[in-house]
């Protein structure tokens, strides 16, 4: 996942001419492997060995963007309290709640949640990049 993320981020600006100010990420099968509601905290794939190492590599790339001044947000269909506990307590997590400027962890439409994130952070919707495991479905 890390090479794909690096390649995507390397070419997004030159192709679109738009500067990404915010990177919004999904959680399940994006920031970590597995589905929190089905696998539980202990069942998430996030560690130093495959396949968890892929997700940690992606988190390293996201953390690098954060350190370069890109705002981070979470946009995920999940139980809010369980997701926040995973972000705060999972030993494999590199990204923690304090790295994120906005959270939309609920069961609402992701497009609406992204619009709300843009409004909360006072940026245009066109300056948000959204990274999800499956962009073709509303999940």
PDB file of C-alpha atoms in Angstrom:
ATOM      1  CA  UNK A   1       0.000   0.000   0.000  1.00  0.00           C
ATOM      2  CA  UNK A   2       2.854   2.405   0.747  1.00  0.00           C
ATOM      3  CA  UNK A   3       4.208   2.538  -2.843  1.00  0.00           C
ATOM      4  CA  UNK A   4       0.684   3.107  -4.163  1.00  0.00           C
ATOM      5  CA  UNK A   5       0.039   5.910  -1.667  1.00  0.00           C
ATOM      6  CA  UNK A   6       3.393   7.521  -2.423  1.00  0.00           C
ATOM      7  CA  UNK A   7       2.812   7.412  -6.159  1.00  0.00           C
ATOM      8  CA  UNK A   8      -0.706   8.773  -5.799  1.00  0.00           C
ATOM      9  CA  UNK A   9       0.377  11.641  -3.575  1.00  0.00           C
ATOM     10  CA  UNK A  10       3.378  12.425  -5.801  1.00  0.00           C
ATOM     11  CA  UNK A  11       1.211  12.994  -8.865  1.00  0.00           C
ATOM     12  CA  UNK A  12      -2.030  14.394  -7.462  1.00  0.00           C
ATOM     13  CA  UNK A  13      -0.921  18.028  -7.385  1.00  0.00           C
ATOM     14  CA  UNK A  14       0.692  18.239 -10.821  1.00  0.00           C
ATOM     15  CA  UNK A  15      -2.299  16.532 -12.454  1.00  0.00           C
ATOM     16  CA  UNK A  16      -5.024  18.561 -10.833  1.00  0.00           C
ATOM     17  CA  UNK A  17      -3.343  21.843 -10.021  1.00  0.00           C
ATOM     18  CA  UNK A  18      -5.176  21.702  -6.685  1.00  0.00           C
ATOM     19  CA  UNK A  19      -3.270  21.809  -3.462  1.00  0.00           C
ATOM     20  CA  UNK A  20      -4.508  19.263  -0.955  1.00  0.00           C
ATOM     21  CA  UNK A  21      -4.955  20.968   2.411  1.00  0.00           C
ATOM     22  CA  UNK A  22      -6.721  18.066   4.112  1.00  0.00           C
ATOM     23  CA  UNK A  23      -6.366  14.321   3.812  1.00  0.00           C
ATOM     24  CA  UNK A  24      -9.470  12.518   5.035  1.00  0.00           C
ATOM     25  CA  UNK A  25      -9.125   8.801   5.638  1.00  0.00           C
ATOM     26  CA  UNK A  26     -11.490   5.909   6.158  1.00  0.00           C
ATOM     27  CA  UNK A  27     -10.656   3.488   8.971  1.00  0.00           C
ATOM     28  CA  UNK A  28     -11.645  -0.117   8.188  1.00  0.00           C
ATOM     29  CA  UNK A  29      -9.339  -1.706   5.608  1.00  0.00           C
ATOM     30  CA  UNK A  30      -7.705   1.681   5.024  1.00  0.00           C
ATOM     31  CA  UNK A  31      -6.001   2.943   8.173  1.00  0.00           C
ATOM     32  CA  UNK A  32      -5.977  -0.589   9.589  1.00  0.00           C
ATOM     33  CA  UNK A  33      -6.672  -4.045   8.247  1.00  0.00           C
ATOM     34  CA  UNK A  34     -10.014  -5.568   9.079  1.00  0.00           C
ATOM     35  CA  UNK A  35     -13.410  -4.293  10.116  1.00  0.00           C
ATOM     36  CA  UNK A  36     -13.511  -3.039  13.698  1.00  0.00           C
ATOM     37  CA  UNK A  37     -17.180  -3.921  14.254  1.00  0.00           C
ATOM     38  CA  UNK A  38     -16.614  -7.509  13.114  1.00  0.00           C
ATOM     39  CA  UNK A  39     -13.011  -8.234  14.118  1.00  0.00           C
ATOM     40  CA  UNK A  40     -12.785  -6.237  17.339  1.00  0.00           C
ATOM     41  CA  UNK A  41      -9.761  -4.274  18.523  1.00  0.00           C
ATOM     42  CA  UNK A  42      -7.588  -7.376  18.921  1.00  0.00           C
ATOM     43  CA  UNK A  43      -8.505  -8.649  15.454  1.00  0.00           C
ATOM     44  CA  UNK A  44      -7.281  -5.584  13.567  1.00  0.00           C
ATOM     45  CA  UNK A  45      -4.306  -6.160  11.281  1.00  0.00           C
ATOM     46  CA  UNK A  46      -1.819  -3.521  12.276  1.00  0.00           C
ATOM     47  CA  UNK A  47       1.708  -4.456  13.212  1.00  0.00           C
ATOM     48  CA  UNK A  48       5.232  -5.070  11.998  1.00  0.00           C
ATOM     49  CA  UNK A  49       4.450  -8.233  10.011  1.00  0.00           C
ATOM     50  CA  UNK A  50       2.358  -8.770   6.894  1.00  0.00           C
ATOM     51  CA  UNK A  51      -0.415  -7.785   6.372  1.00  0.00           C
ATOM     52  CA  UNK A  52      -0.381  -5.309   9.273  1.00  0.00           C
ATOM     53  CA  UNK A  53       2.906  -3.806   8.078  1.00  0.00           C
ATOM     54  CA  UNK A  54       1.136  -2.520   4.947  1.00  0.00           C
ATOM     55  CA  UNK A  55      -1.246  -0.456   7.059  1.00  0.00           C
ATOM     56  CA  UNK A  56       1.554   0.842   9.277  1.00  0.00           C
ATOM     57  CA  UNK A  57       3.416   1.865   6.118  1.00  0.00           C
ATOM     58  CA  UNK A  58       0.370   3.787   4.953  1.00  0.00           C
ATOM     59  CA  UNK A  59       0.114   5.418   8.383  1.00  0.00           C
ATOM     60  CA  UNK A  60       3.795   6.432   8.132  1.00  0.00           C
ATOM     61  CA  UNK A  61       3.072   8.145   4.798  1.00  0.00           C
ATOM     62  CA  UNK A  62       0.049   9.921   6.294  1.00  0.00           C
ATOM     63  CA  UNK A  63       2.071  10.964   9.340  1.00  0.00           C
ATOM     64  CA  UNK A  64       4.688  12.424   6.999  1.00  0.00           C
ATOM     65  CA  UNK A  65       1.979  14.547   5.356  1.00  0.00           C
ATOM     66  CA  UNK A  66       0.832  15.692   8.796  1.00  0.00           C
ATOM     67  CA  UNK A  67       4.385  16.727   9.637  1.00  0.00           C
ATOM     68  CA  UNK A  68       4.482  18.719   6.371  1.00  0.00           C
ATOM     69  CA  UNK A  69       1.409  20.698   7.409  1.00  0.00           C
ATOM     70  CA  UNK A  70      -1.421  18.748   5.781  1.00  0.00           C
ATOM     71  CA  UNK A  71      -4.472  18.559   8.050  1.00  0.00           C
ATOM     72  CA  UNK A  72      -5.835  15.088   8.701  1.00  0.00           C
ATOM     73  CA  UNK A  73      -9.445  14.031   9.175  1.00  0.00           C
ATOM     74  CA  UNK A  74     -11.315  10.779   9.724  1.00  0.00           C
ATOM     75  CA  UNK A  75     -14.431  10.036   7.680  1.00  0.00           C
ATOM     76  CA  UNK A  76     -15.704   6.547   8.475  1.00  0.00           C
ATOM     77  CA  UNK A  77     -18.866   4.558   8.955  1.00  0.00           C
ATOM     78  CA  UNK A  78     -18.203   3.048  12.344  1.00  0.00           C
ATOM     79  CA  UNK A  79     -19.219   3.158  15.968  1.00  0.00           C
ATOM     80  CA  UNK A  80     -17.638   6.395  17.197  1.00  0.00           C
ATOM     81  CA  UNK A  81     -16.604   5.225  20.665  1.00  0.00           C
ATOM     82  CA  UNK A  82     -15.079   1.942  19.417  1.00  0.00           C
ATOM     83  CA  UNK A  83     -13.182   3.720  16.629  1.00  0.00           C
ATOM     84  CA  UNK A  84     -11.792   6.366  18.975  1.00  0.00           C
ATOM     85  CA  UNK A  85     -10.705   3.622  21.392  1.00  0.00           C
ATOM     86  CA  UNK A  86      -8.877   1.851  18.547  1.00  0.00           C
ATOM     87  CA  UNK A  87      -7.150   5.071  17.489  1.00  0.00           C
ATOM     88  CA  UNK A  88      -6.138   5.800  21.075  1.00  0.00           C
ATOM     89  CA  UNK A  89      -5.290   2.336  22.369  1.00  0.00           C
ATOM     90  CA  UNK A  90      -4.231  -0.067  19.617  1.00  0.00           C
ATOM     91  CA  UNK A  91      -0.511  -0.729  20.114  1.00  0.00           C
ATOM     92  CA  UNK A  92       0.136  -0.823  16.357  1.00  0.00           C
ATOM     93  CA  UNK A  93      -1.272   2.632  15.649  1.00  0.00           C
ATOM     94  CA  UNK A  94       1.175   5.326  14.584  1.00  0.00           C
ATOM     95  CA  UNK A  95      -1.576   7.910  14.133  1.00  0.00           C
ATOM     96  CA  UNK A  96      -3.429   8.937  17.268  1.00  0.00           C
ATOM     97  CA  UNK A  97      -6.488  11.153  17.821  1.00  0.00           C
ATOM     98  CA  UNK A  98      -4.301  14.224  18.388  1.00  0.00           C
ATOM     99  CA  UNK A  99      -3.037  13.998  14.796  1.00  0.00           C
ATOM    100  CA  UNK A 100      -6.530  14.595  13.401  1.00  0.00           C
ATOM    101  CA  UNK A 101      -8.170  17.989  13.046  1.00  0.00           C
ATOM    102  CA  UNK A 102     -11.685  16.632  12.454  1.00  0.00           C
ATOM    103  CA  UNK A 103     -13.658  13.439  12.945  1.00  0.00           C
ATOM    104  CA  UNK A 104     -16.808  12.176  11.290  1.00  0.00           C
ATOM    105  CA  UNK A 105     -17.252   8.677  12.633  1.00  0.00           C
ATOM    106  CA  UNK A 106     -20.901   7.812  12.284  1.00  0.00           C
ATOM    107  CA  UNK A 107     -23.345   6.016   9.999  1.00  0.00           C
ATOM    108  CA  UNK A 108     -24.196   9.049   7.858  1.00  0.00           C
ATOM    109  CA  UNK A 109     -23.453   9.577   4.159  1.00  0.00           C
ATOM    110  CA  UNK A 110     -19.709  10.013   3.615  1.00  0.00           C
ATOM    111  CA  UNK A 111     -20.203  12.773   1.053  1.00  0.00           C
ATOM    112  CA  UNK A 112     -22.170  14.808   3.586  1.00  0.00           C
ATOM    113  CA  UNK A 113     -19.560  14.080   6.245  1.00  0.00           C
ATOM    114  CA  UNK A 114     -16.822  15.361   3.925  1.00  0.00           C
ATOM    115  CA  UNK A 115     -18.800  18.562   3.319  1.00  0.00           C
ATOM    116  CA  UNK A 116     -19.105  19.013   7.094  1.00  0.00           C
ATOM    117  CA  UNK A 117     -15.362  18.448   7.535  1.00  0.00           C
ATOM    118  CA  UNK A 118     -14.667  21.120   4.898  1.00  0.00           C
ATOM    119  CA  UNK A 119     -16.976  23.539   6.696  1.00  0.00           C
ATOM    120  CA  UNK A 120     -15.492  22.774  10.123  1.00  0.00           C
ATOM    121  CA  UNK A 121     -11.929  23.273   8.868  1.00  0.00           C
ATOM    122  CA  UNK A 122     -12.879  26.287   6.748  1.00  0.00           C
ATOM    123  CA  UNK A 123     -11.536  24.866   3.496  1.00  0.00           C
ATOM    124  CA  UNK A 124     -13.094  24.210   0.126  1.00  0.00           C
ATOM    125  CA  UNK A 125     -14.350  20.712  -0.543  1.00  0.00           C
ATOM    126  CA  UNK A 126     -11.979  20.645  -3.533  1.00  0.00           C
ATOM    127  CA  UNK A 127      -8.975  20.895  -1.205  1.00  0.00           C
ATOM    128  CA  UNK A 128      -9.813  17.611   0.562  1.00  0.00           C
ATOM    129  CA  UNK A 129      -8.374  14.330  -0.678  1.00  0.00           C
ATOM    130  CA  UNK A 130     -10.297  11.283   0.561  1.00  0.00           C
ATOM    131  CA  UNK A 131      -8.575   7.913   0.885  1.00  0.00           C
ATOM    132  CA  UNK A 132     -10.922   4.930   1.173  1.00  0.00           C
ATOM    133  CA  UNK A 133     -10.410   1.225   0.544  1.00  0.00           C
ATOM    134  CA  UNK A 134     -13.207   1.137  -2.021  1.00  0.00           C
ATOM    135  CA  UNK A 135     -14.142   4.424  -3.688  1.00  0.00           C
ATOM    136  CA  UNK A 136     -16.862   2.810  -5.811  1.00  0.00           C
ATOM    137  CA  UNK A 137     -19.245   2.090  -2.961  1.00  0.00           C
ATOM    138  CA  UNK A 138     -20.809   4.155  -0.221  1.00  0.00           C
ATOM    139  CA  UNK A 139     -19.540   2.309   2.829  1.00  0.00           C
TER     140      UNK A 139
END
